[in-house]
CSV table of C-alpha atoms and ligand atoms in Angstrom, one decimal:
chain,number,residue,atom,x,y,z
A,1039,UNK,CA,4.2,-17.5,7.8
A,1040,UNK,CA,2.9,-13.8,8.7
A,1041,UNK,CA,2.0,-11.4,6.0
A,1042,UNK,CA,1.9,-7.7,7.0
A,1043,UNK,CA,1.2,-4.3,4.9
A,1044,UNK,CA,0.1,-0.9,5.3
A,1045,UNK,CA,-1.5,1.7,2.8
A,1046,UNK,CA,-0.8,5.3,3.6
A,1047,UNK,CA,-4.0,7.3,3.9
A,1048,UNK,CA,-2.1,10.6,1.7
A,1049,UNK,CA,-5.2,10.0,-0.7
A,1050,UNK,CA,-8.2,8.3,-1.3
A,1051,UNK,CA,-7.7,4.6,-2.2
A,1052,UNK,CA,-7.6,3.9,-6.2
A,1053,UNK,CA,-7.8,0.5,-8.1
A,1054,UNK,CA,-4.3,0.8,-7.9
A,1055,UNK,CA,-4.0,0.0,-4.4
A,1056,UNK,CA,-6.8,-2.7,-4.8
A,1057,UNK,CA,-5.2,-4.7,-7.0
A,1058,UNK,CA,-1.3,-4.1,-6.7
A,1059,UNK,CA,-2.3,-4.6,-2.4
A,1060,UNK,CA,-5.5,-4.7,-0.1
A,1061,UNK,CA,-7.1,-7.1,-2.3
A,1062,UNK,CA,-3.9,-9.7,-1.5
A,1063,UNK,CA,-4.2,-9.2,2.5
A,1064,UNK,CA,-5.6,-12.6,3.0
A,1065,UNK,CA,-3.5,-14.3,5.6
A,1066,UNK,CA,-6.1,-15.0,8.9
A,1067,UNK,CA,-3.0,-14.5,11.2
A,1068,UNK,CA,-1.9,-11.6,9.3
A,1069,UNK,CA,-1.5,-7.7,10.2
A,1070,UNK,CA,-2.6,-5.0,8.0
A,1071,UNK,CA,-2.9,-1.5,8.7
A,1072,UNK,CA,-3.6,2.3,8.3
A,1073,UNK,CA,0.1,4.0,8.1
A,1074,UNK,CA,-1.1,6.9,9.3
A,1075,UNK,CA,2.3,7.8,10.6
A,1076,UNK,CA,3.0,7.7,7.4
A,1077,UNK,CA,1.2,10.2,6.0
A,1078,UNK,CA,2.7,12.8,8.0
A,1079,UNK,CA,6.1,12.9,6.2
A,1080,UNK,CA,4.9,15.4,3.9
A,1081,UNK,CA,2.5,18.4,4.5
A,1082,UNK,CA,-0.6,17.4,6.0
A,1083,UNK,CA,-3.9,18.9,7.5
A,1084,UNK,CA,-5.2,17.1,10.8
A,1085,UNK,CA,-8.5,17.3,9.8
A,1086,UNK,CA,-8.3,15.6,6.6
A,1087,UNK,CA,-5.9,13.1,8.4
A,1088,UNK,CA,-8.5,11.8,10.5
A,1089,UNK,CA,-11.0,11.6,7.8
A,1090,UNK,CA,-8.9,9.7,5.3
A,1091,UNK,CA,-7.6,7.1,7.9
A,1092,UNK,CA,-11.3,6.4,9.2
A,1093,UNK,CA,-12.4,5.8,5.4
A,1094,UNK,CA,-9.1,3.8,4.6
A,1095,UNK,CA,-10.1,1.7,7.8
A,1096,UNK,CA,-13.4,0.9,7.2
A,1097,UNK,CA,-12.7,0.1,3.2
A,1098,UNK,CA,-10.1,-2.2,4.8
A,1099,UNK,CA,-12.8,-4.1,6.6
A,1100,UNK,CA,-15.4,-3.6,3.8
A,1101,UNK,CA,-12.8,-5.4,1.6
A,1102,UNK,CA,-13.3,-8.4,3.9
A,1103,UNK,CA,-9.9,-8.9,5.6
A,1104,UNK,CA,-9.5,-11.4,7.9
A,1105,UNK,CA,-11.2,-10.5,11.2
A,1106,UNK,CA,-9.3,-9.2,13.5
A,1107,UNK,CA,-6.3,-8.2,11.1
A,1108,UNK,CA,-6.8,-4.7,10.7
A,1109,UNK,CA,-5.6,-1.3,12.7
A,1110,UNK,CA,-4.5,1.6,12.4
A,1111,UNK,CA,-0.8,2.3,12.7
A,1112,UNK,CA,-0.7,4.7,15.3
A,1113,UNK,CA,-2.8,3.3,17.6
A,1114,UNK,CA,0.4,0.6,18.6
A,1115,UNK,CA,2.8,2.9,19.8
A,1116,UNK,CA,5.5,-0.2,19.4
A,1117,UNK,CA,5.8,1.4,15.3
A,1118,UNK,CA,7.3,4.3,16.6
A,1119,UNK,CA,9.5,3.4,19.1
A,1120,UNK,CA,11.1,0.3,17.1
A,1121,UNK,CA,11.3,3.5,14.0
A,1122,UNK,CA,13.3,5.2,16.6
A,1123,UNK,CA,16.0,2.4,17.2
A,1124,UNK,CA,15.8,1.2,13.7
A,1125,UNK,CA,17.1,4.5,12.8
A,1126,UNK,CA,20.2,4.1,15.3
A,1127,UNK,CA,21.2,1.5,12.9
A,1128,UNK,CA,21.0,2.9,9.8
A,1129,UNK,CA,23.0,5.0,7.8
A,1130,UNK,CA,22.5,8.0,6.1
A,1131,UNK,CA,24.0,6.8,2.4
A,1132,UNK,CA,21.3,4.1,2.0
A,1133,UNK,CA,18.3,6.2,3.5
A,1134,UNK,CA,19.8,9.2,0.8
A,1135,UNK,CA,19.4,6.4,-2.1
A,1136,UNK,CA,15.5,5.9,-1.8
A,1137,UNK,CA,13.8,6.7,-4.7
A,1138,UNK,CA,10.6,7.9,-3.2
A,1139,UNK,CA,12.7,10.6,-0.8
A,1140,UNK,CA,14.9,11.7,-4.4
A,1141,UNK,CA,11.3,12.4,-5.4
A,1142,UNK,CA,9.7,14.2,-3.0
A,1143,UNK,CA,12.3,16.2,-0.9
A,1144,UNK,CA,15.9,15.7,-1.6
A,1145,UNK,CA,17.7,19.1,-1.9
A,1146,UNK,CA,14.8,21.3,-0.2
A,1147,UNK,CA,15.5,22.2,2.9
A,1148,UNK,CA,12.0,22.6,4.1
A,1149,UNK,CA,11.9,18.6,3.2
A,1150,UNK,CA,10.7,17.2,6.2
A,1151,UNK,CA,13.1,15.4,8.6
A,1152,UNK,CA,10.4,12.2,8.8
A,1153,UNK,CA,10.5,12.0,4.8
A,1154,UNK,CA,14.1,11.1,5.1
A,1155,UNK,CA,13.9,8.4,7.9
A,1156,UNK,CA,10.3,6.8,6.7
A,1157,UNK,CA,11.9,3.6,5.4
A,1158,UNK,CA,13.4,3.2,9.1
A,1159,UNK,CA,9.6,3.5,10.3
A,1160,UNK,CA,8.5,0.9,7.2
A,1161,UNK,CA,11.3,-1.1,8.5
A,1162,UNK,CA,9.7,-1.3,12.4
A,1163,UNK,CA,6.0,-1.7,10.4
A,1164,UNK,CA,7.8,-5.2,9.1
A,1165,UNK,CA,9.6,-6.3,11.5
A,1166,UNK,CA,7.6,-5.9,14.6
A,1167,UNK,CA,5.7,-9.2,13.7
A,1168,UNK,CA,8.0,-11.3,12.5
A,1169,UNK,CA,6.7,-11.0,8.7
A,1170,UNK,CA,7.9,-13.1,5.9
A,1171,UNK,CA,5.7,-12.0,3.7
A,1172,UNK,CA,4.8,-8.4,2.5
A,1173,UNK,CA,2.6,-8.0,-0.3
A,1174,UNK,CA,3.3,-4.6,-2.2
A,1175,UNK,CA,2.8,-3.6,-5.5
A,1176,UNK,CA,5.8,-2.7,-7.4
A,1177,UNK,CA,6.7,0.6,-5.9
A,1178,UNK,CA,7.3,-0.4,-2.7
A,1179,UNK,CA,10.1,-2.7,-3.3
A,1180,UNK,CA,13.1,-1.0,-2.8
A,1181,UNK,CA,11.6,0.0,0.7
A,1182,UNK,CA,10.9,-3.5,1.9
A,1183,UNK,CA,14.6,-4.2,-0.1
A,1184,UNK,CA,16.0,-1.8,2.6
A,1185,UNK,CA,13.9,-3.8,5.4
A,1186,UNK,CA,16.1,-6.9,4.8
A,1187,UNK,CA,19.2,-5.1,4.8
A,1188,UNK,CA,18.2,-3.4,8.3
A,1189,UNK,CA,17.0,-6.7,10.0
A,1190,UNK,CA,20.2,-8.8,8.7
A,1191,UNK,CA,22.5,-6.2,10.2
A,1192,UNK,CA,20.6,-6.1,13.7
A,1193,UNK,CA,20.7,-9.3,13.9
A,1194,UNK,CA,24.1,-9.6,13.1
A,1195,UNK,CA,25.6,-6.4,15.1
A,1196,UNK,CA,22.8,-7.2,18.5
A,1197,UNK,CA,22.4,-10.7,18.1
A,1198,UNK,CA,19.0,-12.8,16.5
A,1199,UNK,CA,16.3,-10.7,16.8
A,1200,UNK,CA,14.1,-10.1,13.7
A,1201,UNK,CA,13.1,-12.4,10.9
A,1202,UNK,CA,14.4,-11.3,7.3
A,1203,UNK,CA,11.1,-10.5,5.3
A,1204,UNK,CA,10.3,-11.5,1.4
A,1205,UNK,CA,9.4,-9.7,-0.8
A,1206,UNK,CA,6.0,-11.1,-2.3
A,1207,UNK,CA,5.4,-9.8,-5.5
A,1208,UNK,CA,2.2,-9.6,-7.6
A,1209,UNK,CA,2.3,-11.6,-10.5
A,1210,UNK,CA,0.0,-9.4,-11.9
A,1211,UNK,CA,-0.8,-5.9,-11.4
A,1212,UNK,CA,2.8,-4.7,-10.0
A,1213,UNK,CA,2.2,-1.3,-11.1
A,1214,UNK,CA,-1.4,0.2,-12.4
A,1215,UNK,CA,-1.1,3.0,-14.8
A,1216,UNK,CA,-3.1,6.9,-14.9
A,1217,UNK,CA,-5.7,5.7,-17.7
A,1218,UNK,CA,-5.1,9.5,-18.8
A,1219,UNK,CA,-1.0,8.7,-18.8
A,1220,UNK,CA,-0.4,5.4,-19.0
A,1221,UNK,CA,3.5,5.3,-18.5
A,1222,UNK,CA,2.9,7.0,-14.9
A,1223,UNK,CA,1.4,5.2,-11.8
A,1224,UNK,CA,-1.8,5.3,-11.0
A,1225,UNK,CA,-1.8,7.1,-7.4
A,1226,UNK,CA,-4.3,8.4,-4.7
A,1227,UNK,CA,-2.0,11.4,-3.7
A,1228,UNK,CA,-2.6,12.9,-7.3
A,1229,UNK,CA,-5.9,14.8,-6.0
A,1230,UNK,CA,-6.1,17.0,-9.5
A,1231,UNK,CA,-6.2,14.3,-11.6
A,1232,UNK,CA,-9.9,12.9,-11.9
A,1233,UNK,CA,-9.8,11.5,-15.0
A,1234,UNK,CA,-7.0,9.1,-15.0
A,1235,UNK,CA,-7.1,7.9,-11.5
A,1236,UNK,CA,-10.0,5.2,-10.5
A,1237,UNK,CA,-10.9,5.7,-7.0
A,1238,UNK,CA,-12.7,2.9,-4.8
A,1239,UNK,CA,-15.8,4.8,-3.9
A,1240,UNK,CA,-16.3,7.3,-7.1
A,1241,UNK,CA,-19.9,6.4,-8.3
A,1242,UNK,CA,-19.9,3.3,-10.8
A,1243,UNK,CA,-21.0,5.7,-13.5
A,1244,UNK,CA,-18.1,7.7,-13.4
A,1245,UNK,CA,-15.7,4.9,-13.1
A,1246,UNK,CA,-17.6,3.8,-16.4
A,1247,UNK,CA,-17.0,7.1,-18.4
A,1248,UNK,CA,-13.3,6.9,-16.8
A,1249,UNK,CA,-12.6,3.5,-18.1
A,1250,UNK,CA,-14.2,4.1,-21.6
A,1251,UNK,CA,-12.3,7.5,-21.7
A,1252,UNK,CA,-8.8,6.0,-21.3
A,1253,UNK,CA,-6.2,7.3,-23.4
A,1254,UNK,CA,-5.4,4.6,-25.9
A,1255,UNK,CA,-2.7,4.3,-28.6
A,1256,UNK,CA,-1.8,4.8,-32.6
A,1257,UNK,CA,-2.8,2.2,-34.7
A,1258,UNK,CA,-6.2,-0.4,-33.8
A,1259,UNK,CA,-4.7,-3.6,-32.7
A,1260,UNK,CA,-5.4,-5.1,-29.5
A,1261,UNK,CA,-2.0,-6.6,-28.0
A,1262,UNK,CA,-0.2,-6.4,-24.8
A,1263,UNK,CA,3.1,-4.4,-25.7
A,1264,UNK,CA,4.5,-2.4,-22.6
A,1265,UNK,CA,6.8,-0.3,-25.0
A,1266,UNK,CA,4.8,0.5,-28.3
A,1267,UNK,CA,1.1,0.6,-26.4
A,1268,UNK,CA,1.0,1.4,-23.3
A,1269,UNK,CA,-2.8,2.6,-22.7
A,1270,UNK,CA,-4.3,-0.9,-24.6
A,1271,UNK,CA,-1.3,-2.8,-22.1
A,1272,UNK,CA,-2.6,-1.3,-18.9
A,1273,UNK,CA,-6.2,-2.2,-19.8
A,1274,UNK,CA,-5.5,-5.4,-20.4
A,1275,UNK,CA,-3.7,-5.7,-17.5
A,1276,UNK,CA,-6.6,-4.5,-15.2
A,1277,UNK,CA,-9.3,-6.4,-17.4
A,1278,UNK,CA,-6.3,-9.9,-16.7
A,1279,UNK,CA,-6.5,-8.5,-13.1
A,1280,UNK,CA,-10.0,-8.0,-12.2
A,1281,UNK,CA,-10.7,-11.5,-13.9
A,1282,UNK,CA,-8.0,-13.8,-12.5
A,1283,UNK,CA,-6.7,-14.3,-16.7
A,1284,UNK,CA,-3.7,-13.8,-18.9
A,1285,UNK,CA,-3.2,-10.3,-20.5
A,1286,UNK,CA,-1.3,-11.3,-23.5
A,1287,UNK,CA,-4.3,-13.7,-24.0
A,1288,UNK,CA,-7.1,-11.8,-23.3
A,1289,UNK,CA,-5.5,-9.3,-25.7
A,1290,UNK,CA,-6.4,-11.6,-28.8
A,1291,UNK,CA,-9.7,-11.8,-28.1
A,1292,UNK,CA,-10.5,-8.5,-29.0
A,1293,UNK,CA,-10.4,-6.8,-32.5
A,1294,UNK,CA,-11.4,-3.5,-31.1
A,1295,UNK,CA,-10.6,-0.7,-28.7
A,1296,UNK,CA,-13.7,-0.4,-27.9
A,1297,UNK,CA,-14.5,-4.1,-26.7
A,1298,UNK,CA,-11.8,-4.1,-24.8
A,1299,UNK,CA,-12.7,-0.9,-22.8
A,1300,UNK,CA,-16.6,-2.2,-22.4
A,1301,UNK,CA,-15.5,-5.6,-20.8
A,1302,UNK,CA,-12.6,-3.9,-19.0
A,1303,UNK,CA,-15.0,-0.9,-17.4
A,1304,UNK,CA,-18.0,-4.3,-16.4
A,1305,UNK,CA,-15.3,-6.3,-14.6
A,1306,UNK,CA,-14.1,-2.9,-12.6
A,1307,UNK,CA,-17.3,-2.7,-11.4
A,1308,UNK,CA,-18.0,-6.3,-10.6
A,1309,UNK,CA,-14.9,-5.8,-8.2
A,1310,UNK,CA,-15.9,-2.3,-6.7
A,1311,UNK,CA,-19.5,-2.5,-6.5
A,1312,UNK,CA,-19.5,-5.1,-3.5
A,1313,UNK,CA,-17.1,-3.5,-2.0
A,1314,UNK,CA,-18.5,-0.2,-2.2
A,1315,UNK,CA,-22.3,-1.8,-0.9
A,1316,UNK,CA,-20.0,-3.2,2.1
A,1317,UNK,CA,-18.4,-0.2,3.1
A,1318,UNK,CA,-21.8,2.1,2.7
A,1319,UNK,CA,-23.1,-0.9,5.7
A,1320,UNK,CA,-20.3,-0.6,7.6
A,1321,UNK,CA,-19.8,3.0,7.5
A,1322,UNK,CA,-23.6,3.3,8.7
A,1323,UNK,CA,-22.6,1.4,11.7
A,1324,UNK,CA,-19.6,3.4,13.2
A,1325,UNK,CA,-19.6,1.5,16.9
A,1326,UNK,CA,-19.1,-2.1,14.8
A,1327,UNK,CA,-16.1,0.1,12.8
A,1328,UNK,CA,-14.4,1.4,16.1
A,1329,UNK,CA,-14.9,-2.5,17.5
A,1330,UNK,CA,-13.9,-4.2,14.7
A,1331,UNK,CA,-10.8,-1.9,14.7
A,1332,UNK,CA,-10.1,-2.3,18.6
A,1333,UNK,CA,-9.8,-5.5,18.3
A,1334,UNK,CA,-7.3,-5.1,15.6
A,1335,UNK,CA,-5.2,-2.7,17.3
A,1336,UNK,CA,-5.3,-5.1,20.8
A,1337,UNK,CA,-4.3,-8.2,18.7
A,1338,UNK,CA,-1.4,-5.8,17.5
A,1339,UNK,CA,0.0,-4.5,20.5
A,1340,UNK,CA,-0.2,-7.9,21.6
A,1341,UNK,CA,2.1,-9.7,19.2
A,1342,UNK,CA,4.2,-6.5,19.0
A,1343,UNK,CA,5.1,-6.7,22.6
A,1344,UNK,CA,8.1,-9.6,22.5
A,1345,UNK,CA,10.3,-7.9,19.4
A,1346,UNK,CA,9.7,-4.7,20.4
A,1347,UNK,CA,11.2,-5.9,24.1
A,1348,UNK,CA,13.8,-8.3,22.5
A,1349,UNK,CA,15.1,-5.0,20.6
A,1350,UNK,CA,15.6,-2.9,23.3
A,1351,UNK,CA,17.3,-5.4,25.6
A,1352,UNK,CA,19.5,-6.3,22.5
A,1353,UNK,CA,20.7,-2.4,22.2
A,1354,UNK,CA,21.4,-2.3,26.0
A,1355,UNK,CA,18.1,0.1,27.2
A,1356,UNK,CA,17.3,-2.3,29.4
A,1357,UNK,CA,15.9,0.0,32.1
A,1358,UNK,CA,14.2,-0.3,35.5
A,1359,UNK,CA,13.3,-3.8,36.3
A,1360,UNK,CA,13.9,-4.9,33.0
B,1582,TYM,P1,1.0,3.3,-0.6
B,1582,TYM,O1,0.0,3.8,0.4
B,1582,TYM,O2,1.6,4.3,-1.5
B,1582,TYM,O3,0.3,2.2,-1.4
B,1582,TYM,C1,-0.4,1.1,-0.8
B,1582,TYM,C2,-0.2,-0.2,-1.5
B,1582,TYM,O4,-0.7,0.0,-2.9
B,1582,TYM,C3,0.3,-0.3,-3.8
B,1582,TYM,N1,0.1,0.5,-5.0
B,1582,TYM,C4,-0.1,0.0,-6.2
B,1582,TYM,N2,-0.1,-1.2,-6.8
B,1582,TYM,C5,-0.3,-1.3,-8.1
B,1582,TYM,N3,-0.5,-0.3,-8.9
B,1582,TYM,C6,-0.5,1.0,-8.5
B,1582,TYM,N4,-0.7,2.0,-9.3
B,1582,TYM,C7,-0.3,1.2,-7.1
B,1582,TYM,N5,-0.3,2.3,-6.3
B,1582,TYM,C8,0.0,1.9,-5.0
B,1582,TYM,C9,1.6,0.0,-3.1
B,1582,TYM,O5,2.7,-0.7,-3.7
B,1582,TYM,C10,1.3,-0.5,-1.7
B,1582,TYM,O6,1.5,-1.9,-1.6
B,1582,TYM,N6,4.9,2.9,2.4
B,1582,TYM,C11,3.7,2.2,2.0
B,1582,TYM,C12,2.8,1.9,3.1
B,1582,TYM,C13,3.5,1.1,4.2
B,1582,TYM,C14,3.8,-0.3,4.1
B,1582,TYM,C15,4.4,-0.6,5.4
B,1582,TYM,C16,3.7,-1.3,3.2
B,1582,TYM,C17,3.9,1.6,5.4
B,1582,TYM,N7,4.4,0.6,6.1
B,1582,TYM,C18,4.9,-1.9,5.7
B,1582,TYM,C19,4.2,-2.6,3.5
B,1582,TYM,C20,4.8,-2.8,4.7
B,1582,TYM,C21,3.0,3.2,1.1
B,1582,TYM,O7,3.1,4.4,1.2
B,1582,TYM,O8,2.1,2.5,0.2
């Protein structure tokens, strides 16, 4: 059993991404990585690029993943080059289904070529390893979905080569809410919105204020109902997350608003704080980062090597000597 999964550094990581992901990359023998490739599907600036990847990197290892299991994606050149033959073998109508590229680009013609092919690259992210697992958070379904799809015809048009991933779904925080608009996701590319997005390193202080500050919902009663209260139902989710319970009972044992924000804002912070008092060591220790992260990215290109080989031969580029 491997478990693989990347975070795009397109933001700075939110409590989103914490719970619906990094907090989930457990597996010792897993891989779990930077997708900085990623983040170049839209419009990006170089300079920012490098900063948010090294930050996203070290809060990886601050989060205490397994040593060893964490790089950064472009450091393995085997991502790209698998993207490349991955996209031989997929077809335009499934890649123009993808939610995420009807979002962002389809119909504009300055939509960049990369944002149309980026599930091929996720694809190569998955497959390279032999993953069975991915854990995601709800969003990110239909792209792993679309992984499947891709291995099972490979390995049905070039012979066995890749292993069919699951899906591993959260069973609880699939999909964080904006605390400010609770039927949108909470996301770390929204840079304007400082209120309603919870980022891993804001100061504890402001995360307070943020959590107390939620937007909340008509009427006073505390229950977990997705449809009618949206703003009490994403608290309670985050308070049931941060705290390993139930949201629908947590929810009765609070008769205020108010209660219900105090707890959920203290057990935020009991999650962030030691994670923001390991990053501020590691960050003051870059050499240990660039190690820690070397030996990731060997360990990588390492157990990258055979698929990546097995691919080519299977589409006939087997080239000099090989
Ligand atoms: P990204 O960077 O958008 O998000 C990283 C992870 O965080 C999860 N997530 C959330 N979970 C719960 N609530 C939220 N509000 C929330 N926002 C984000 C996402 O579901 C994701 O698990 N394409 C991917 C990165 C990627 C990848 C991969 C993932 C690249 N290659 C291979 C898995 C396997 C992305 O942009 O995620």
């Amino acid at each position: 059993m491997t478990s693989l999964s990347g975070i795009t550094p397109s933001g700075r990581l939110t409590l989103g991404n914490h719970l619906g992901a990094l907090r989930r990359f457990t597996d010792p023998d897993g891989f779990y990585f930077v997708a900085n490739l990623h983040a170049m599907t839209t419009k990006h600036d170089p300079r920012r690029l490098v900063a948010l990847t090294r930050e996203m990197a070290t809060l990886m290892l601050a989060a205490g993943l397994p040593p060893g299991t964490v790089f950064i994606q472009s450091d393995v050149p085997a991502h790209a080059q698998l993207a490349y033959l991955l996209e031989c073998t997929s077809y335009v109508g499934e890649l123009s289904r993808m939610i995420q590229y009807k979002e962002k680009g389809n119909g504009r013609p300055m939509t960049r070529a990369s944002l149309f092919t980026y599930p091929c690259l996720m694809a190569a992210d998955i497959l390279l390893y032999g993953t069975d697992r991915v854990p995601v958070g709800g969003d990110q379904d239909q792209h792993v979905e679309l992984a499947r799809d891709v291995a099972v015809r490979f390995n049905r048009e070039y012979g066995e080569t890749f292993v069919v991933p699951q899906l591993q779904k959260a069973a609880l925080a699939m999909r964080i809410k904006d605390l400010q608009n609770p039927t949108a996701k909470m996301s770390k590319s929204d840079e304007d919105n400082a209120v309603g997005t919870i980022r891993l390193l804001d100061p504890p202080d402001v995360i307070r204020r943020q959590v107390m500050r939620a937007v909340t919902d008509s009427g006073g009663e505390v229950r977990h109902d997705e449809a009618a209260k949206p703003g009490i139902t994403n608290l309670l989710e985050i308070l049931a997350a941060c705290t390993d319970g139930d949201p629908v009972e947590l929810a009765k044992a609070y008769p205020t608003y108010g209660a219900l924000k105090a707890d959920t804002a203290d057990a935020v912070l009991a999650v962030i704080e030691p994670l923001q008092k390991e990053y501020a060591r590691l960050a003051s220790d870059p050499v240990a980062v660039d190690d820690l992260l070397a030996e990731g990215r060997d360990r990588a290109i390492e157990a990258s090597r055979p698929r990546l080989q097995a691919a080519v031969h299977a589409m006939g580029l087997a080239g000099s000597g090989g």
